[in-house]
């Protein structure tokens, strides 16, 4: 992946936007346990950041995937995990299926407002008894004339409190396992859709996370994304976008964390010298930076495959697995080398430590990535 002047100009424009529109509010949003998505997303939409790869006929930029990498790396530098995750849900987790498989009518009515930032979107897959094992979902949609009638619950839904519509994975037939699921666009204003709980979390506190319930919710059958019964396959395809953007975000976050730690250790003295002059400290950070470089380059390889429209299931799983594990170590060492001040809530390291933990759990836990890989790799 070649980073051209165009990429660098784009990187600069995202960084300027973040510094002006996001960074000054992060502490307040973290404190309040939510950020105002309906204020921020239209600004992101006007800047063109919510539909980089999407068709211009729906307001997208028609760019290739390399720009998504740059966007992810820059958003990952934001001083919290919650806001970047919420934006990534909008761009790369809840809308790729609609763009790829949705009807023209659905795209005009739901994708275009999401790209403009006028509609806030969630991806609703997980249930209380179905997280890692997506095939265990029980929320169902039963056909009644030309409508679906939906009943069930979804758990841990990012943006769920503020969402205008959901990309909902449901069972649409009695077939078990991977068959008989569909993705349906469900406007949250539909009678019977309720936010049953706003959930309290360890980290990513500025992003709202909801439990949602569905009781006799009626939506037109035309709201089905793609083919009835193809929902699982389509969601697995959508998960590849989710896992890659997560890896890009994490590279941005780790890069900034190491930069800030090095800056701190250059001016923090102990035993008569800056802490960074201790070989142990310098080598440890150098080693983490080297691993980060490997991940960054690996991500670029993934992006090239995306640009060539190749299957990236293996690569996206590897990128997310490695990113989640490396991020946990980076967050831990950054806190360690800050000492007591690193443990204080006023220091960025405390929030980064909390927020970093999610990547190995959400969007498919590390062990689920290993499950996918072990079934495809040389051990299959
Ligand atoms: C903050 C947050 C935001 C989220 N946002 C969304 C969202 O927007 N939309 C959505 O649909 N979901 C969302 N999720 C859900 C997330 O994707 C799930 O939590 C995740 O997939 C794990 O599912 P689970 O919590 O049910 O864990 P379980 O399935 O109960 O698994 C528990 C643990 O068991 C281990 N494990 C699981 N399977 C295996 C295996 N085969 N082999 C070995 N070990 C295994 C893993 O360590 C795993 O962490 C979010 C979660 C969080 C915490």
XYZ file of C-alpha atoms and ligand atoms in Angstrom:
433
model
C 0.000 0.000 0.000
C 1.557 3.256 -1.148
C 0.839 6.276 1.017
C 0.746 9.197 -1.405
C 0.529 12.957 -0.870
C -3.220 12.517 -1.162
C -3.233 10.119 1.786
C -1.089 12.484 3.834
C -3.383 15.425 3.038
C -6.342 13.278 4.059
C -4.547 12.235 7.272
C -3.967 15.880 8.089
C -7.598 16.790 7.493
C -8.794 13.999 9.820
C -6.280 15.040 12.490
C -7.359 18.674 12.267
C -11.015 17.639 12.537
C -10.284 15.466 15.563
C -8.306 18.226 17.298
C -11.060 20.760 16.702
C -14.315 18.799 17.023
C -13.561 15.784 19.222
C -10.495 16.053 21.455
C -11.639 19.138 23.442
C -14.853 17.314 24.491
C -13.519 13.855 25.254
C -13.138 14.305 29.026
C -16.677 15.604 29.357
C -18.139 12.826 27.186
C -16.244 10.187 29.129
C -17.553 11.673 32.366
C -21.125 11.783 31.081
C -20.999 8.222 29.748
C -22.020 9.187 26.209
C -21.158 11.575 23.405
C -23.775 13.451 21.354
C -23.746 11.338 18.200
C -26.471 13.428 16.576
C -24.247 16.509 16.884
C -20.921 14.923 15.955
C -21.962 12.586 13.142
C -23.428 15.291 10.837
C -20.085 17.135 11.124
C -18.209 13.927 10.254
C -20.663 13.381 7.408
C -20.103 16.877 5.993
C -16.346 16.278 6.152
C -16.900 13.126 4.058
C -15.529 10.756 6.706
C -18.542 8.450 7.104
C -18.658 6.864 3.670
C -15.127 6.820 2.337
C -15.538 3.688 0.242
C -19.223 4.032 -0.482
C -20.796 4.847 -3.806
C -21.080 8.602 -4.440
C -24.716 8.115 -5.465
C -25.451 7.627 -1.736
C -23.112 10.419 -0.641
C -19.976 8.277 -0.363
C -16.508 9.279 -1.482
C -15.856 6.333 -3.812
C -12.318 6.019 -2.379
C -10.400 2.777 -2.047
C -9.748 0.925 1.204
C -6.344 2.549 1.754
C -8.144 5.700 2.922
C -10.071 3.648 5.499
C -6.705 2.586 6.938
C -5.641 6.218 7.303
C -9.002 7.192 8.806
C -8.750 4.326 11.310
C -5.178 5.175 12.314
C -6.111 8.810 12.886
C -9.352 8.132 14.774
C -7.415 5.652 16.895
C -5.287 8.540 18.173
C -8.316 10.118 19.870
C -7.822 10.262 23.617
C -10.477 7.637 24.340
C -11.634 4.375 22.799
C -15.360 5.074 22.929
C -15.740 7.739 20.252
C -13.564 6.034 17.618
C -15.404 2.764 18.213
C -18.779 4.480 17.810
C -17.669 6.098 14.543
C -16.284 2.794 13.302
C -19.624 1.125 14.039
C -21.255 3.673 11.752
C -18.716 3.341 8.933
C -17.380 -0.218 8.996
C -19.488 -2.403 11.251
C -23.189 -1.618 10.682
C -23.286 -0.398 7.070
C -20.985 -2.554 4.852
C -23.685 -5.224 4.375
C -26.257 -2.640 3.370
C -23.855 -1.111 0.852
C -22.854 -4.470 -0.568
C -26.093 -6.434 -0.518
C -28.924 -3.916 0.064
C -31.581 -2.904 -2.447
C -31.457 0.482 -4.143
C -34.493 1.627 -2.152
C -32.960 0.587 1.195
C -29.683 2.281 0.342
C -31.398 5.551 -0.552
C -33.535 5.514 2.577
C -31.036 4.223 5.159
C -27.467 4.213 3.860
C -27.500 7.776 2.492
C -28.576 9.324 5.847
C -25.955 7.211 7.660
C -23.211 8.478 5.325
C -24.456 12.042 5.851
C -24.362 11.477 9.619
C -28.037 12.353 9.906
C -28.873 8.836 11.083
C -26.954 7.030 13.825
C -26.583 3.310 13.256
C -25.925 0.155 15.287
C -25.020 -3.406 14.457
C -27.164 -5.742 16.553
C -25.932 -9.333 16.581
C -25.051 -10.352 20.158
C -27.627 -11.776 22.581
C -27.374 -12.857 26.204
C -26.864 -16.492 25.162
C -25.190 -15.863 21.815
C -21.955 -13.872 21.660
C -19.013 -15.883 20.396
C -21.433 -18.421 18.979
C -23.429 -16.225 16.595
C -25.351 -19.261 15.333
C -27.050 -19.486 18.742
C -29.091 -16.285 18.260
C -32.783 -16.604 19.053
C -34.266 -13.228 18.097
C -36.669 -14.153 15.337
C -38.609 -12.551 12.522
C -41.763 -14.305 11.371
C -43.374 -13.448 8.029
C -46.877 -11.994 8.176
C -48.078 -10.882 4.749
C -45.433 -8.494 3.444
C -44.086 -7.731 6.917
C -41.658 -9.280 9.378
C -42.799 -9.523 12.994
C -39.725 -9.446 15.234
C -39.385 -10.658 18.837
C -36.299 -11.011 20.998
C -33.463 -9.119 22.676
C -29.965 -7.930 21.782
C -27.160 -7.171 24.222
C -24.064 -4.907 24.309
C -25.190 -2.849 21.312
C -22.830 0.074 20.665
C -24.665 3.333 19.809
C -27.823 1.441 20.805
C -29.239 4.207 22.987
C -28.887 6.839 20.261
C -29.380 4.750 17.126
C -31.942 5.648 14.457
C -31.749 2.275 12.774
C -30.210 -1.117 13.401
C -28.641 -3.693 11.165
C -30.332 -6.559 12.989
C -29.382 -10.217 12.622
C -32.381 -12.478 13.236
C -33.644 -15.971 12.617
C -36.112 -15.993 9.756
C -36.699 -19.730 9.599
C -36.697 -22.692 11.933
C -33.511 -24.095 10.408
C -30.853 -24.267 13.081
C -27.168 -23.380 13.028
C -25.807 -21.122 10.344
C -28.849 -21.364 8.081
C -32.076 -19.435 8.241
C -30.745 -16.066 9.417
C -31.315 -12.689 7.787
C -30.123 -9.121 8.214
C -32.948 -6.597 8.514
C -32.916 -2.803 8.723
C -35.009 -1.908 11.766
C -35.748 1.768 12.474
C -35.658 2.262 16.247
C -38.785 4.445 16.038
C -40.813 1.333 15.137
C -43.342 0.459 17.868
C -42.066 -2.414 20.021
C -38.349 -1.453 19.841
C -37.158 -0.463 23.319
C -33.861 0.388 24.957
C -34.313 -1.822 27.988
C -31.007 -0.824 29.631
C -28.052 1.482 29.117
C -25.104 -0.574 30.308
C -22.290 0.609 32.570
C -18.800 -0.431 31.451
C -15.170 -0.648 32.554
C -13.938 1.438 29.630
C -14.985 3.079 26.367
C -17.282 5.036 28.623
C -18.101 7.774 26.127
C -19.762 5.255 23.820
C -23.251 4.166 24.799
C -23.903 0.452 25.023
C -27.463 -0.851 25.190
C -29.639 -3.829 25.762
C -32.482 -3.693 23.245
C -35.785 -5.507 23.235
C -38.119 -6.260 20.350
C -41.760 -7.041 20.955
C -44.031 -7.682 17.946
C -41.962 -5.214 15.913
C -43.341 -4.906 12.377
C -41.096 -3.881 9.500
C -41.637 -4.362 5.755
C -40.039 -7.445 4.237
C -38.390 -5.012 1.848
C -36.149 -4.031 4.795
C -34.284 -7.323 4.422
C -30.664 -6.694 3.442
C -29.748 -8.997 0.579
C -31.333 -12.409 0.449
C -33.571 -13.967 3.101
C -31.597 -16.778 4.749
C -28.186 -15.335 3.816
C -27.811 -13.253 6.970
C -25.097 -15.317 8.611
C -22.900 -15.323 5.531
C -23.455 -11.602 4.999
C -22.684 -10.866 8.655
C -19.456 -12.869 8.464
C -18.501 -10.720 5.483
C -19.375 -7.586 7.463
C -17.267 -8.844 10.398
C -14.144 -8.679 8.201
C -14.613 -4.912 7.849
C -15.202 -4.680 11.608
C -12.051 -6.617 12.469
C -9.869 -4.670 10.088
C -11.021 -1.233 11.226
C -10.438 -2.391 14.811
C -6.842 -3.259 13.892
C -6.331 0.116 12.149
C -7.733 1.998 15.146
C -5.484 0.116 17.509
C -2.357 1.011 15.504
C -3.257 4.703 15.799
C -3.878 4.356 19.522
C -0.663 2.434 20.212
C 1.430 4.826 18.122
C 0.184 7.774 20.132
C 0.541 5.930 23.441
C 4.202 5.119 22.734
C 4.876 8.681 21.543
C 3.406 10.105 24.747
C 5.254 7.636 26.940
C 8.600 8.385 25.303
C 7.977 12.148 25.687
C 7.199 11.641 29.383
C 10.206 9.442 30.035
C 12.565 11.934 28.417
C 11.742 14.532 31.034
C 11.110 12.296 34.063
C 14.310 11.887 36.088
C 15.247 9.137 38.507
C 18.755 8.234 39.700
C 20.073 11.410 38.084
C 19.019 10.705 34.510
C 15.879 10.665 32.337
C 14.076 7.353 32.766
C 14.272 6.732 29.032
C 18.058 6.401 29.356
C 17.624 3.139 31.243
C 18.406 0.460 28.730
C 15.648 -1.766 30.057
C 13.030 0.964 29.494
C 14.324 1.911 26.049
C 14.591 -1.691 24.873
C 11.151 -2.610 26.152
C 9.544 0.342 24.319
C 11.633 -0.341 21.233
C 10.445 -3.932 21.188
C 6.801 -2.853 21.435
C 7.364 -0.294 18.682
C 8.929 -2.974 16.478
C 5.914 -5.236 16.966
C 3.635 -2.303 16.257
C 5.500 -1.692 13.018
C 4.916 -5.313 12.004
C 1.201 -4.950 12.691
C 1.019 -1.649 10.780
C 2.659 -3.238 7.745
C 0.458 -6.321 8.081
C -2.591 -4.057 8.105
C -1.359 -2.486 4.881
C -1.132 -5.951 3.369
C -4.719 -6.608 4.448
C -5.756 -3.335 2.829
C -4.146 -4.363 -0.451
C -6.164 -7.557 -0.406
C -9.323 -5.560 0.292
C -8.533 -3.297 -2.657
C -8.150 -6.406 -4.842
C -11.515 -7.694 -3.493
C -9.887 -10.871 -2.161
C -11.175 -12.868 0.777
C -9.554 -11.493 3.943
C -11.082 -13.793 6.563
C -7.704 -15.180 7.605
C -5.868 -11.850 7.436
C -8.562 -9.859 9.292
C -8.655 -12.522 12.043
C -4.861 -12.410 12.404
C -4.791 -8.602 12.423
C -7.462 -8.364 15.118
C -5.926 -11.109 17.257
C -2.441 -9.596 17.153
C -3.758 -6.045 17.615
C -5.803 -7.005 20.682
C -2.902 -8.765 22.348
C -0.289 -6.141 21.495
C -2.553 -3.305 22.621
C -2.972 -4.909 26.037
C 0.808 -5.082 26.446
C 1.377 -1.548 25.178
C -1.241 -0.166 27.583
C 0.302 -2.133 30.446
C 3.901 -0.991 29.791
C 2.875 2.627 29.227
C 1.212 2.613 32.623
C 4.131 0.788 34.222
C 6.709 3.306 33.012
C 4.584 6.232 34.152
C 4.682 4.921 37.722
C 2.179 6.310 40.223
C 1.037 9.143 38.025
C 0.120 6.580 35.373
C -2.388 5.044 37.758
C -4.099 8.391 38.338
C -7.357 9.062 36.557
C -6.024 12.463 35.470
C -3.322 10.794 33.355
C -4.254 9.468 29.905
C -2.717 6.062 30.711
C -5.569 5.119 33.077
C -8.269 5.501 30.422
C -6.086 3.896 27.760
C -5.486 0.901 30.028
C -9.234 0.426 30.554
C -10.251 1.061 26.962
C -7.557 -1.178 25.502
C -8.978 -4.282 27.127
C -12.041 -4.423 24.895
C -10.310 -5.290 21.627
C -9.570 -8.856 22.721
C -13.262 -9.392 23.575
C -15.542 -7.363 21.271
C -16.100 -8.173 17.606
C -15.090 -11.775 18.275
C -12.828 -12.657 21.209
C -9.185 -13.645 20.676
C -10.189 -17.288 21.097
C -12.813 -16.937 18.369
C -10.124 -15.546 16.058
C -8.006 -18.598 16.947
C -10.963 -20.861 16.264
C -11.406 -19.357 12.796
C -7.679 -19.551 12.082
C -7.228 -23.090 13.337
C -10.057 -24.222 11.091
C -8.514 -22.608 8.007
C -4.818 -22.825 8.603
C -2.328 -25.668 8.341
C -3.984 -27.347 11.351
C -7.339 -27.773 9.608
C -18.248 -2.652 24.961
C -18.825 -3.697 24.050
C -19.418 -3.301 22.869
C -20.008 -4.254 22.043
N -20.672 -3.830 20.912
C -21.398 -4.720 20.207
C -22.239 -4.292 19.125
O -22.282 -3.101 18.787
N -22.994 -5.213 18.493
C -22.974 -6.525 18.828
O -23.694 -7.305 18.212
N -22.183 -6.981 19.836
C -21.413 -6.112 20.527
N -20.613 -6.543 21.574
C -20.601 -7.959 21.896
C -19.267 -8.668 21.647
O -19.063 -8.855 20.277
C -19.319 -9.976 22.448
O -19.237 -9.618 23.810
C -18.191 -10.925 22.062
O -18.386 -11.438 20.772
C -18.077 -12.088 23.062
O -19.315 -12.691 23.250
P -19.822 -12.966 24.762
O -19.687 -11.695 25.508
O -21.174 -13.574 24.706
O -18.796 -13.981 25.347
P -18.922 -15.630 25.371
O -19.390 -16.094 24.043
O -19.718 -15.962 26.586
O -17.435 -16.023 25.573
C -16.740 -15.730 26.780
C -15.273 -15.978 26.566
O -15.076 -17.368 26.308
C -13.978 -17.538 25.467
N -14.410 -18.325 24.300
C -15.519 -18.182 23.545
N -15.563 -19.095 22.574
C -14.466 -19.857 22.704
C -13.936 -20.981 22.007
N -14.558 -21.516 20.939
N -12.766 -21.507 22.427
C -12.116 -20.992 23.501
N -12.556 -19.937 24.212
C -13.718 -19.381 23.820
C -13.486 -16.154 25.056
O -12.384 -15.804 25.877
C -14.663 -15.269 25.377
O -14.259 -13.938 25.696
C -19.967 -5.619 22.393
C -19.339 -6.006 23.573
C -18.772 -5.077 24.404
C -18.133 -5.534 25.676
